[in-house]
Coordinates of C-alpha atoms and ligand atoms in Angstrom, one line a residue:
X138 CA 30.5 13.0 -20.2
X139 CA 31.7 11.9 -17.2
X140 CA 29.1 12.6 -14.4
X141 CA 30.1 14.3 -11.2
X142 CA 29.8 12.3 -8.1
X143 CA 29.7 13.5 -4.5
X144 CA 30.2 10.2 -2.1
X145 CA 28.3 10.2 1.3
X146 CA 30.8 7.8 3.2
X147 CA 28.4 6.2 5.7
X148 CA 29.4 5.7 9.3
X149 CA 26.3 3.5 10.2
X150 CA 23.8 7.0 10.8
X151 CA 20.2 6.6 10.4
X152 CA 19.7 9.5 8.2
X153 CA 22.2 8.3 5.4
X154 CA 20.2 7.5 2.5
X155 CA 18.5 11.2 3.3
X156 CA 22.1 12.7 2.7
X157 CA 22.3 10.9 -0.7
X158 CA 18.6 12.6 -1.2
X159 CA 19.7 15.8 -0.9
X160 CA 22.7 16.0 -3.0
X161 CA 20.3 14.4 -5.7
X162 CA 18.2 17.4 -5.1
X163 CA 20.5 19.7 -6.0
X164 CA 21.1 17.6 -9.3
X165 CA 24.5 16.0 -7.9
X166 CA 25.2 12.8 -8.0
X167 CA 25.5 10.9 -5.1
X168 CA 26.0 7.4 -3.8
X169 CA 26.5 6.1 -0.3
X170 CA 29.4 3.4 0.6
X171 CA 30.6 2.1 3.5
X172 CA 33.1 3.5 5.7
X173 CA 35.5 0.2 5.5
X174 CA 36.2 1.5 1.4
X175 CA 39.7 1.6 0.5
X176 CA 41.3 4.7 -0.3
X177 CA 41.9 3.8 -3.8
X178 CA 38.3 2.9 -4.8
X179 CA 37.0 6.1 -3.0
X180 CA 39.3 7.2 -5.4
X181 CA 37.9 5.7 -8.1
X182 CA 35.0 7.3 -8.5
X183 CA 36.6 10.5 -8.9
X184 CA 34.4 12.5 -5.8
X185 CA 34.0 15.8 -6.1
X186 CA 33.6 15.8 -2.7
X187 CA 32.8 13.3 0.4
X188 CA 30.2 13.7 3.4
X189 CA 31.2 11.9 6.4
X190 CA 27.5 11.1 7.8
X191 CA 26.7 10.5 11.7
X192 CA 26.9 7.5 13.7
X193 CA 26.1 6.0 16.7
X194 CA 29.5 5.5 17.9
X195 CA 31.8 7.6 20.2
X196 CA 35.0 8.3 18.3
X197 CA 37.0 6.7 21.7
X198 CA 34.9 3.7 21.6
X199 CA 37.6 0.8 20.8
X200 CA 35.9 -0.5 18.1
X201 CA 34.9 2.8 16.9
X202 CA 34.9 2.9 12.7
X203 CA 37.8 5.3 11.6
X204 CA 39.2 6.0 7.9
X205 CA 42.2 5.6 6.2
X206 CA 44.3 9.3 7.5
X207 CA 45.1 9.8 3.9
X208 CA 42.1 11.2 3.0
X209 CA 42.1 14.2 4.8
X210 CA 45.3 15.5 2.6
X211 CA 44.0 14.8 -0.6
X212 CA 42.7 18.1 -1.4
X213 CA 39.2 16.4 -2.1
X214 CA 36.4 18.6 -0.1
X215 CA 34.9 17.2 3.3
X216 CA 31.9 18.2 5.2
X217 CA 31.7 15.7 8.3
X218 CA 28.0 15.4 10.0
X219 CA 27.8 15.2 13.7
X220 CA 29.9 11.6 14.1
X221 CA 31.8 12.6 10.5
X222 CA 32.4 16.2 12.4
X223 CA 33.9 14.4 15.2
X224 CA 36.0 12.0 13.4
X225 CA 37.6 14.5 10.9
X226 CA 38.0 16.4 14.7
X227 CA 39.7 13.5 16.5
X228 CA 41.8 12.3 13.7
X229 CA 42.9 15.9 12.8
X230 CA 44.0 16.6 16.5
X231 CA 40.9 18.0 18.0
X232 CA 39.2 17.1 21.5
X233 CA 36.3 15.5 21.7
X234 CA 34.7 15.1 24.9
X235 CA 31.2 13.5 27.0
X236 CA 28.9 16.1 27.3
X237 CA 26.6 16.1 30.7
X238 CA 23.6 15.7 28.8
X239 CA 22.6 14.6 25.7
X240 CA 21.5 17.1 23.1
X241 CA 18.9 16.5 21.3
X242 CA 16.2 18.0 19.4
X243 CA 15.5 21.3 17.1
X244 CA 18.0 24.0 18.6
X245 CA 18.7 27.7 17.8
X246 CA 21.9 27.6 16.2
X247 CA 23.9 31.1 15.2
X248 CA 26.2 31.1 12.4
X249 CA 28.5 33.0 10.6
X250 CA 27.7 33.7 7.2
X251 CA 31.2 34.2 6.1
X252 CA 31.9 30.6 5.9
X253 CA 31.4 28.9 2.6
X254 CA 29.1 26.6 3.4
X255 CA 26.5 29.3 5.3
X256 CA 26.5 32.1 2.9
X257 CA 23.1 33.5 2.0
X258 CA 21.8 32.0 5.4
X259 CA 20.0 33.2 8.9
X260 CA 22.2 34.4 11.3
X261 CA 20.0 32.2 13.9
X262 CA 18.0 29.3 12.6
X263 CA 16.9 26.2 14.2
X264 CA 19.0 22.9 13.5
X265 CA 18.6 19.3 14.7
X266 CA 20.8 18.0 17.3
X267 CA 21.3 14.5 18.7
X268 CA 24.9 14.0 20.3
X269 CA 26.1 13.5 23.6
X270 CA 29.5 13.4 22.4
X271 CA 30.5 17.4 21.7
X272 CA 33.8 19.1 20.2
X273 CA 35.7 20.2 23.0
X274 CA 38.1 21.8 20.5
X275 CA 38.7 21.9 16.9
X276 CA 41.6 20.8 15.2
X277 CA 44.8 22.8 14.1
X278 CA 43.4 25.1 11.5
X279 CA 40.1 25.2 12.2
X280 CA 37.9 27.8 12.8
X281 CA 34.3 27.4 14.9
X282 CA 31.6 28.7 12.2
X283 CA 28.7 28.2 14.5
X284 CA 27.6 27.6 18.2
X285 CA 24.2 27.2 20.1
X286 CA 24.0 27.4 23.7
X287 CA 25.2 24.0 24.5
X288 CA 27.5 23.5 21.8
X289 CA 30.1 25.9 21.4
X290 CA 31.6 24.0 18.4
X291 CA 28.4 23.9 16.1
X292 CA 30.5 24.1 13.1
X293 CA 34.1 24.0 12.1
X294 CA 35.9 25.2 9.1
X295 CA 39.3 24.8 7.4
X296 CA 38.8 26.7 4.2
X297 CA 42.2 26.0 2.9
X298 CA 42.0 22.2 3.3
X299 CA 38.4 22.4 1.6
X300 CA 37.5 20.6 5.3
X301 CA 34.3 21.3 6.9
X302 CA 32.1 19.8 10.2
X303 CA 29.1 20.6 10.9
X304 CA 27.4 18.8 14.4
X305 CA 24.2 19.3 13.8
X306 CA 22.0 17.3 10.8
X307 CA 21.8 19.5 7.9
X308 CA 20.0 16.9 6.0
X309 CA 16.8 16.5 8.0
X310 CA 13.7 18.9 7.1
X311 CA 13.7 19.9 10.0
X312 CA 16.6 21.8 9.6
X313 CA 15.0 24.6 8.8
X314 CA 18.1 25.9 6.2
X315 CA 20.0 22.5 6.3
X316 CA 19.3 22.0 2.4
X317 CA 21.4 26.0 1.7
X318 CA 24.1 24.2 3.9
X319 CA 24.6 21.0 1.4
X320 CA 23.9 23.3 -1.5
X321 CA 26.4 25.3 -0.4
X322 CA 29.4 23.0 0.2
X323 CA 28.4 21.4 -3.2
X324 CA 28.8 24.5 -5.3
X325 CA 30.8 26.9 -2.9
X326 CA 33.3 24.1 -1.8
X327 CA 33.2 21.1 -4.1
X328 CA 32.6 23.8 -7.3
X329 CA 30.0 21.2 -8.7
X330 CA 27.9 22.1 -12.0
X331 CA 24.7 20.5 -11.1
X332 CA 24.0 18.8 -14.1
X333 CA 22.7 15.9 -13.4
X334 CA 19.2 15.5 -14.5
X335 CA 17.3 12.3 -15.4
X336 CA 17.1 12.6 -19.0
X337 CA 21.0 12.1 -18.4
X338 CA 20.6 9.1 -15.8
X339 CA 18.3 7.6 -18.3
X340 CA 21.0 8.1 -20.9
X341 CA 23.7 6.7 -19.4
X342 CA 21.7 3.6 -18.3
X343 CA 20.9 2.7 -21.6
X344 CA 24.3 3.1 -22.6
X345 CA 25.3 0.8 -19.6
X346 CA 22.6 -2.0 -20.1
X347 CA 23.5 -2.4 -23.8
X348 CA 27.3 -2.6 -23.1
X349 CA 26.4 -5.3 -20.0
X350 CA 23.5 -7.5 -21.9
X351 CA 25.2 -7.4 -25.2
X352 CA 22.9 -10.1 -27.8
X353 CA 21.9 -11.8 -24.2
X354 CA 17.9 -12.2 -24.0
X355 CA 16.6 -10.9 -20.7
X356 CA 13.6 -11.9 -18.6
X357 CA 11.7 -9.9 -16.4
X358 CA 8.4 -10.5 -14.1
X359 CA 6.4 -7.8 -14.4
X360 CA 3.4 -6.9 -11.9
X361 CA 2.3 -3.6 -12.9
X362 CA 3.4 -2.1 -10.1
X363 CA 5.6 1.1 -10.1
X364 CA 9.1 -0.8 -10.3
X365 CA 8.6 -3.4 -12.6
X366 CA 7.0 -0.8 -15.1
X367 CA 10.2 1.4 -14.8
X368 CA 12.4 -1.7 -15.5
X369 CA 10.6 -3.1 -18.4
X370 CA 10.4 0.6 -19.9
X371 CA 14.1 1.4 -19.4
X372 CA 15.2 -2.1 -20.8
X373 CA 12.8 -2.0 -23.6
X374 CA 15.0 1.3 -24.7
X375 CA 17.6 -0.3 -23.9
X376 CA 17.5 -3.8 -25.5
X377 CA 14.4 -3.6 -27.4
X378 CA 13.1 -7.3 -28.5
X379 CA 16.0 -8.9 -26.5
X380 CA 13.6 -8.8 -23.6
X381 CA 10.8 -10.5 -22.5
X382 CA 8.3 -9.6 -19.9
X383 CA 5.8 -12.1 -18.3
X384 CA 3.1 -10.6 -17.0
X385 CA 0.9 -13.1 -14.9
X386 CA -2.5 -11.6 -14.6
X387 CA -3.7 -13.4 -11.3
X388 CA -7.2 -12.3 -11.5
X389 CA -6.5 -10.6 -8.0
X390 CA -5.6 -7.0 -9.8
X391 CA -7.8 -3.9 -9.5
X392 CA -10.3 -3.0 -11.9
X393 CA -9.1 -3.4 -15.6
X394 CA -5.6 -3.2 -14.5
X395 CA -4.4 -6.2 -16.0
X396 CA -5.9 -4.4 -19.6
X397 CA -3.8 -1.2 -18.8
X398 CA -0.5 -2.6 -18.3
X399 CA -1.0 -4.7 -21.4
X400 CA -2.3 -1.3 -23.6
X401 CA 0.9 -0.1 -21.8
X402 CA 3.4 -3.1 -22.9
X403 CA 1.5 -5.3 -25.3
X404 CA 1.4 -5.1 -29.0
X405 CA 0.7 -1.8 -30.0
X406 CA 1.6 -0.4 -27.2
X407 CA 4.3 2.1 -26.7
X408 CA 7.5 -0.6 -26.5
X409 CA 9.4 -2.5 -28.3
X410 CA 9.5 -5.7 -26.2
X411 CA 8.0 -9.1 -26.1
X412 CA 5.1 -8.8 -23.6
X413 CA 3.4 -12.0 -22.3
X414 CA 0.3 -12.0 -20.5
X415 CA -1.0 -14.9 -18.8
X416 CA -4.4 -15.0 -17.6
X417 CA -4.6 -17.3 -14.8
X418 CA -7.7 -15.8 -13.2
X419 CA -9.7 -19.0 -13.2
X420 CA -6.7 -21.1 -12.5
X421 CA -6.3 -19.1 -9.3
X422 CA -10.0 -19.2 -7.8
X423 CA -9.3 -22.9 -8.5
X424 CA -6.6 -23.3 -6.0
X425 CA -8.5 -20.5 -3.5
X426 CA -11.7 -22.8 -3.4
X427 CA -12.5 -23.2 0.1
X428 CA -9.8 -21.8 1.5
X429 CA -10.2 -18.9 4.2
X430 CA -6.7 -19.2 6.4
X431 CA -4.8 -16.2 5.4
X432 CA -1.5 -17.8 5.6
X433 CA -2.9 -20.4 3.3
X434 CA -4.2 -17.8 0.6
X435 CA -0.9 -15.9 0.9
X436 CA 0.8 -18.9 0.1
X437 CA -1.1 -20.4 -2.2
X438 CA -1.1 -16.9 -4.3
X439 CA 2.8 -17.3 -4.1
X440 CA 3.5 -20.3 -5.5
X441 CA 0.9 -20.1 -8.0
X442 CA 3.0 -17.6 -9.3
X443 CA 6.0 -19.2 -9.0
X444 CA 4.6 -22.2 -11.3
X445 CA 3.0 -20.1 -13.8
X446 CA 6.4 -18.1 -14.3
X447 CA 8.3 -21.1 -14.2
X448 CA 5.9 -22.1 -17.2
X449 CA 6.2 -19.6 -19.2
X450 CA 10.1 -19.5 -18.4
X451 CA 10.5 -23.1 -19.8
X452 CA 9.0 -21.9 -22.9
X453 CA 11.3 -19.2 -23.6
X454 CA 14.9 -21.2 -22.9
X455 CA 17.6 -20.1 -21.6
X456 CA 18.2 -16.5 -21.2
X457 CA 21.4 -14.9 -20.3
X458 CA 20.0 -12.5 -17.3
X459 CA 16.8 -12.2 -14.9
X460 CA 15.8 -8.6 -14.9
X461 CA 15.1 -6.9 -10.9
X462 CA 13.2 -4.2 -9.9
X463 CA 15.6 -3.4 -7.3
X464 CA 15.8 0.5 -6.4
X465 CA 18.2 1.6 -4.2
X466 CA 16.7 1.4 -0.6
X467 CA 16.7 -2.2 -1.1
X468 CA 20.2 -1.7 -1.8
X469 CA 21.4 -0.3 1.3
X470 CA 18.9 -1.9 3.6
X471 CA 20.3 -5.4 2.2
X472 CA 23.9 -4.5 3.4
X473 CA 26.3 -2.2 1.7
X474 CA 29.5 -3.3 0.3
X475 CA 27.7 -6.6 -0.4
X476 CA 26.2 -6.9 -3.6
X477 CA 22.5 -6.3 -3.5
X478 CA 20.4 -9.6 -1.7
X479 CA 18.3 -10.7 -4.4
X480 CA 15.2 -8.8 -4.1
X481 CA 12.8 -11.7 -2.9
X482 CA 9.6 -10.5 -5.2
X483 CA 6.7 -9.8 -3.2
X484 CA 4.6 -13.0 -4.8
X485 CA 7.7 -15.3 -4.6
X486 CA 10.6 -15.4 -2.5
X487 CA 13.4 -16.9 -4.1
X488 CA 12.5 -16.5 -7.8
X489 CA 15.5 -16.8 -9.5
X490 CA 16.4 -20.8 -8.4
X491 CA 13.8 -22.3 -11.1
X492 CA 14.7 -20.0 -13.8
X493 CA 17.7 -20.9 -15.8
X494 CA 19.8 -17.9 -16.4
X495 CA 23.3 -16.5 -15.8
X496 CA 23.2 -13.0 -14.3
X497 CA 21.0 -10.7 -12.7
X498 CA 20.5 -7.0 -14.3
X499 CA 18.8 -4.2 -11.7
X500 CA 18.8 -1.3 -14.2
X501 CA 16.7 1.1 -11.1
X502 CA 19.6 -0.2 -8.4
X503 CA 20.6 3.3 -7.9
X504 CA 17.6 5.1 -8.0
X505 CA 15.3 6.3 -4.8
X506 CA 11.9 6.0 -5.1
X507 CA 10.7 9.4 -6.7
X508 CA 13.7 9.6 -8.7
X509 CA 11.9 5.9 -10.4
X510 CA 9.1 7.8 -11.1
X511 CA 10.7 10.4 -12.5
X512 CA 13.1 8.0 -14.7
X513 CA 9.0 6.9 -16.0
X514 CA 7.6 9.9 -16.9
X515 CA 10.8 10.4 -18.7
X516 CA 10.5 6.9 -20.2
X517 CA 6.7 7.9 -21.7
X518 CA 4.9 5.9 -19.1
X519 CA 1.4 7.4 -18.4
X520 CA 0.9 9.0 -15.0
X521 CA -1.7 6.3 -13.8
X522 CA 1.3 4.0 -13.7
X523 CA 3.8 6.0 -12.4
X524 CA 1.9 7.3 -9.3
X525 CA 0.2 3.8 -8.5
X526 CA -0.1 3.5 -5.2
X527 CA 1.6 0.2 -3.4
X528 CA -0.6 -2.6 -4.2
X529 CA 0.3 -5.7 -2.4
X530 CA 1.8 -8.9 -3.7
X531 CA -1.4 -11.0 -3.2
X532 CA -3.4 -8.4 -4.6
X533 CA -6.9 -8.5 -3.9
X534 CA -6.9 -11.7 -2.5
X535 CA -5.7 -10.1 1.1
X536 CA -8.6 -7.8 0.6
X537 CA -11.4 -10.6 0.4
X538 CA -11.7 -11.8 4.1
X539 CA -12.6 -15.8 3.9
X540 CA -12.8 -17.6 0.9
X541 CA -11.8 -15.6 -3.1
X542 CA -14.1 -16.1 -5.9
X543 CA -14.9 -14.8 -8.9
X544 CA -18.3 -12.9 -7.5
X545 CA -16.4 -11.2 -4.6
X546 CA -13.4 -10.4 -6.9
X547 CA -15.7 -8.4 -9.0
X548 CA -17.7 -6.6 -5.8
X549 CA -14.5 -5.4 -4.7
X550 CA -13.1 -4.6 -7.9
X551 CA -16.0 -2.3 -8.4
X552 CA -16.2 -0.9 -4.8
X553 CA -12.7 0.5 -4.9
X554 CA -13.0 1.8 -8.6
X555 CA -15.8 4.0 -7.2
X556 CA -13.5 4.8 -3.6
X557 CA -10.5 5.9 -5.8
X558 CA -12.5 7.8 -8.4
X559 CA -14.3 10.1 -5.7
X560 CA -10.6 10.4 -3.9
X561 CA -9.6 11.7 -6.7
X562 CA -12.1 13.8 -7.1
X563 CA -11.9 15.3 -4.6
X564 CA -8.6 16.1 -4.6
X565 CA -6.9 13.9 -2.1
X566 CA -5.1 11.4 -3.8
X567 CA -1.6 12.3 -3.7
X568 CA -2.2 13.2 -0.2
X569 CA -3.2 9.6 1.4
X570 CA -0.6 7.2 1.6
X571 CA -2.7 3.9 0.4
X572 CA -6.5 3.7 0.3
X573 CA -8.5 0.8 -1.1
X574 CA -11.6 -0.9 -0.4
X575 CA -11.6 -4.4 1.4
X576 CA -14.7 -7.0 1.4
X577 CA -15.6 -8.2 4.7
X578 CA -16.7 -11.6 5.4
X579 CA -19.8 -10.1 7.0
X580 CA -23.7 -9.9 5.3
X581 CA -26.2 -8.4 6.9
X582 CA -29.8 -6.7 6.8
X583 CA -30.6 -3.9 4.9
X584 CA -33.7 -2.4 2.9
X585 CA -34.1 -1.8 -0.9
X586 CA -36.4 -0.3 -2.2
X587 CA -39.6 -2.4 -0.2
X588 CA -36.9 -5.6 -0.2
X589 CA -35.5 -6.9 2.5
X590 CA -31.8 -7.4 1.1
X591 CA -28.7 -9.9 3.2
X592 CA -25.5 -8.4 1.7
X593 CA -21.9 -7.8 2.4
X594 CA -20.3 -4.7 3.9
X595 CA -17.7 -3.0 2.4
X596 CA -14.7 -1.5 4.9
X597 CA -12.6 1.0 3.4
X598 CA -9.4 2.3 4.4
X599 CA -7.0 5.2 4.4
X600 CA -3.5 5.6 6.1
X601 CA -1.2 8.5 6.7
X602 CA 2.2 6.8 6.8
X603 CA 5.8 7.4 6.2
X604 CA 7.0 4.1 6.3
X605 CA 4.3 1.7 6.1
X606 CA 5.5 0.0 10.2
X607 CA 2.9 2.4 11.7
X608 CA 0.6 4.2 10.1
X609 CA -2.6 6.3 11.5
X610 CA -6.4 6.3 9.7
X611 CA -6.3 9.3 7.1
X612 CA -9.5 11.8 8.4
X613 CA -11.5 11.9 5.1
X614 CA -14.1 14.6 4.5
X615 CA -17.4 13.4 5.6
X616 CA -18.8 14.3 2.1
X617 CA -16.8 12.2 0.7
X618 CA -17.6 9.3 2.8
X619 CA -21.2 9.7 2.1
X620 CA -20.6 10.1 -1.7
X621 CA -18.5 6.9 -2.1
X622 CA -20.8 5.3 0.2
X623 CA -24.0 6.3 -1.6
X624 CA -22.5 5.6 -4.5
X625 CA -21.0 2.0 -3.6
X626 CA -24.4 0.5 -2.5
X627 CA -26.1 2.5 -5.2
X628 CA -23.5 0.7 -7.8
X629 CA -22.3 -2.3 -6.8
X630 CA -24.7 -5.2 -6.6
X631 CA -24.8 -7.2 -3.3
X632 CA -23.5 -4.8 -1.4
X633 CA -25.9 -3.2 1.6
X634 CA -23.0 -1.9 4.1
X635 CA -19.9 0.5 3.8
X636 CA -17.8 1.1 6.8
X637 CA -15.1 3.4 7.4
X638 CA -11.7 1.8 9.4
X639 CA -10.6 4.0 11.8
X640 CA -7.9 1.6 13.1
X641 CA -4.2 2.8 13.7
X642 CA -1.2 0.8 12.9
X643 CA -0.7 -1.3 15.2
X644 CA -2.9 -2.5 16.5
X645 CA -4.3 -3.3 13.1
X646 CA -2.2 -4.2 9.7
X647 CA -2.4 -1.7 6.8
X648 CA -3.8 -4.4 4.9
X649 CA -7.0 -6.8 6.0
X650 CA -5.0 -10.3 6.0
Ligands
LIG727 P1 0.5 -4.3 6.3 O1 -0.8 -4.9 6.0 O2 1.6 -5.3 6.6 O3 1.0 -3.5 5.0 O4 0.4 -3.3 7.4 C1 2.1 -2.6 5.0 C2 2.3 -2.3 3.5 O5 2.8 -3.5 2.9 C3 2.0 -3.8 1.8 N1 1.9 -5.3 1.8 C4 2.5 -6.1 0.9 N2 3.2 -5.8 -0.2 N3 3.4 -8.1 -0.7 C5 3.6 -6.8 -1.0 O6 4.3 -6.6 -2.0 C6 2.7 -8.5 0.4 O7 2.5 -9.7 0.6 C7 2.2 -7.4 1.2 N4 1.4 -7.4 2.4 C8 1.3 -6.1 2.7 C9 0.7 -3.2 2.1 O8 -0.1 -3.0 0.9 C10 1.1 -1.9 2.7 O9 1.5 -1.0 1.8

């Protein structure tokens, strides 16, 4: 079955991937592309419809992007967002003008629930605006479906031409009904089925990885982490024995994670695949011996990993493709209408050179985050693994201020068992961005018992962030701080201190190193 696709034609908008998001949402497919597309592999794909997202530009700027004019008669349905709205404006015959002053911000807009795309809606409900640019006057045919007090032309509609513009951003939750808006353009206007689903993505990938791989073998890195799990899973499906997943247990993971991923992946687990682990925990405190710089650790973690792979690479030949976590954020932040930059992994930074193997296969490359997750569950992957919260590329060796060794490893290991347990428990864990416990390089005086004791201090940390660039100390629940602490210095052996970091991003990192 052919799967119906809704294109979101990007004009260089920071809220484009969101677009894509929400057609997802309402179980349409969707891809973005660049505006510079020919016509004929828009065509292509066979769109349902096409959303024309916002810009920075200012359609009169001389270099300002444009599309080919044919699109507009094609009969194929348009909604254009703020810039989209004043392209399909300006090339139809509108005016488009400067406005005095920049309009910005949540703003009462009134509609008219006649129009396709508003049925079922508010009359008055608040929209986000940012435009200084405003349509002076619609097009020929075109009829103003909305206003707010400063823009007359809120929306535009030319029902017979299936053409519609809309200047505010439907696609930001702060719209308070901007999600009825794309709903309603995707079944009102573009007559779309909504049926896609993920059991159907997964499908169809299988489908396409078998045609693409063929008898090739297939290597991928796996970490554990939420990506790599995905992949191996929806290859394993896919290709069965044909892959080969090397799993490099550094000796930096949490506590028995390395012996979860393998009950996950190894024999007897639930996939068909050929699962390597390597333990290389003593092999890595070898190399960290001494060292305390955290540029040095970082790098020494990385190339560690780098040989290892290579290692175990050497041993299995040649294989016909390196397998990527890649998901599709990485796909447009890398540049669209390029082929994806290899993703560089987290441990490594130019993997592929040492590796010899012919192509690259990125079976998650049009998948958003969530929708990976999804794609899991669907795949039998147990929730632990599927809701992992990011864990960094050097593992716990950026958690260990000063020099790694096995001791501290296993303090830490320990702490943040007991940290995410009590989280858990009390009910917060989908609600905290990324918490863990770090080990400090500090020891100091406490009591137990009628002892004097000299031990290190535990910091643990929790951030509220959307993005991971800033990101703001989560405000636990004092009881729980107690508890974890009590039970920390209770538990874990060496251990006389737990502090709480209250630090904001910047001026602190997320992480300790
Ligand atoms: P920072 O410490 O830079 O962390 O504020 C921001 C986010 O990035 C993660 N992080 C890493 N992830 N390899 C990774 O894969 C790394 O080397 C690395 N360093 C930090 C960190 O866990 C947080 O989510």
């Amino acid at each position: 079955m052919e799967k119906e696709t809704v294109l979101v034609i990007d004009f260089g908008g920071q809220y484009n991937q969101l677009i894509a998001r929400r057609v997802r949402e309402c179980n349409v497919y969707s891809e973005v592309i660049p505006y510079t597309t020919p016509l004929e592999k828009i065509l292509s794909y066979a769109p349902k419809g096409l959303i024309f997202t916002g810009g920075p530009a200012s359609v009169y700027a001389e270099d300002a992007p444009l599309i080919d004019q044919r699109i507009f008669s094609l009969g194929i349905p348009i909604l254009g967002i703020c810039y989209g709205a004043q392209l399909m404006t300006y090339m139809l015959g509108g005016v488009i003008e400067r406005a005095e002053k920049r309009e910005y911000g949540k703003i009462d807009v009134r509609f008219d629930t006649t129009s396709a795309i508003f049925q079922g809606m508010d009359e008055t409900s608040i929209c986000v605006m940012s435009h200084t640019d405003y349509i002076r006057q619609p097009a020929e045919g075109f009829r103003i479906v909305a206003s707010s007090d400063n823009c007359p032309a809120a929306a535009m509609e030319n029902p017979a031409e299936k053409l519609y513009a809309v200047q505010f951003h439907p696609e930001v939750s702060h719209s308070v009904q901007g999600q009825m808006v794309i709903e309603n353009f995707l079944v009102n206007v573009c007559n779309c089925n909504q049926d896609w689903t993920m059991d159907s993505f997964v499908d169809s990938t299988v489908q396409a990885l078998r045609q693409k791989v063929g008898n090739g073998k297939v290597l991928l890195a796996l970490s554990g982490g939420v990506d790599s799990s995905v992949a191996a899973a929806l290859l394993s499906k896919a290709i069965g024995r044909q892959l080969t997943c090397v799993f490099v247990d550094t000796g930096l993971m949490r506590k028995n994670e390395g012996d979860e991923i393998e009950a996950v992946f190894g024999e007897g687990g639930s996939y068909a695949l050929n699962f390597v682990r390597v333990n290389a925990a003593e092999r890595y405190y070898a190399k960290l011996k001494g060292i305390t710089e955290p540029e040095k650790k970082r790098k020494i973690i990385g190339e560690e990993f780098i040989r290892i792979f290579e290692e175990e690479a050497k041993k299995i030949g040649k294989v016909e493709f390196l397998a990527q976590g890649t998901i599709y954020p990485d796909v447009i932040e890398s540049g669209l209408g390029k082929s994806a930059v290899i993703k560089s992994h987290h441990n490594v930074g130019g993997l592929p050179e040492y590796v010899d193997f012919q192509e690259i296969v990125e079976p998650l490359r049009l998948l958003f985050k969530d929708e990976v997750r999804k794609a899991g569950l669907e795949l039998g992957l147990p929730e632990y693994l599927v809701y992992r919260q990011p864990f960094p590329g050097p593992g716990l060796g950026i958690r260990i201020i000063g020099e790694v060794n096995a001791e501290k490893v296993k303090i830490i290991q320990e702490a943040d068992a007991i940290y995410r347990e009590e989280v858990k428990n009390f009910g917060l864990d989908g609600k905290i961005s990324q918490y863990f416990a770090a080990l400090t390089n500090m020891r100091s005086v406490g009591v137990m018992g009628d002892e004097r004791t000299y031990d290190y201090a535990v910091a643990l940390r929790a951030v509220i962030t959307s993005d991971f660039m800033t990101a703001e100390a989560a405000r636990l629940p004092w009881e729980l701080l107690e508890k974890v602490t009590n039970r920390i210095v209770n538990e874990v052996k060496y251990v006389n201190r737990v502090m709480y970091d209250c630090t904001t991003k910047p001026p602190a990192t997320v992480e300790f190193e």
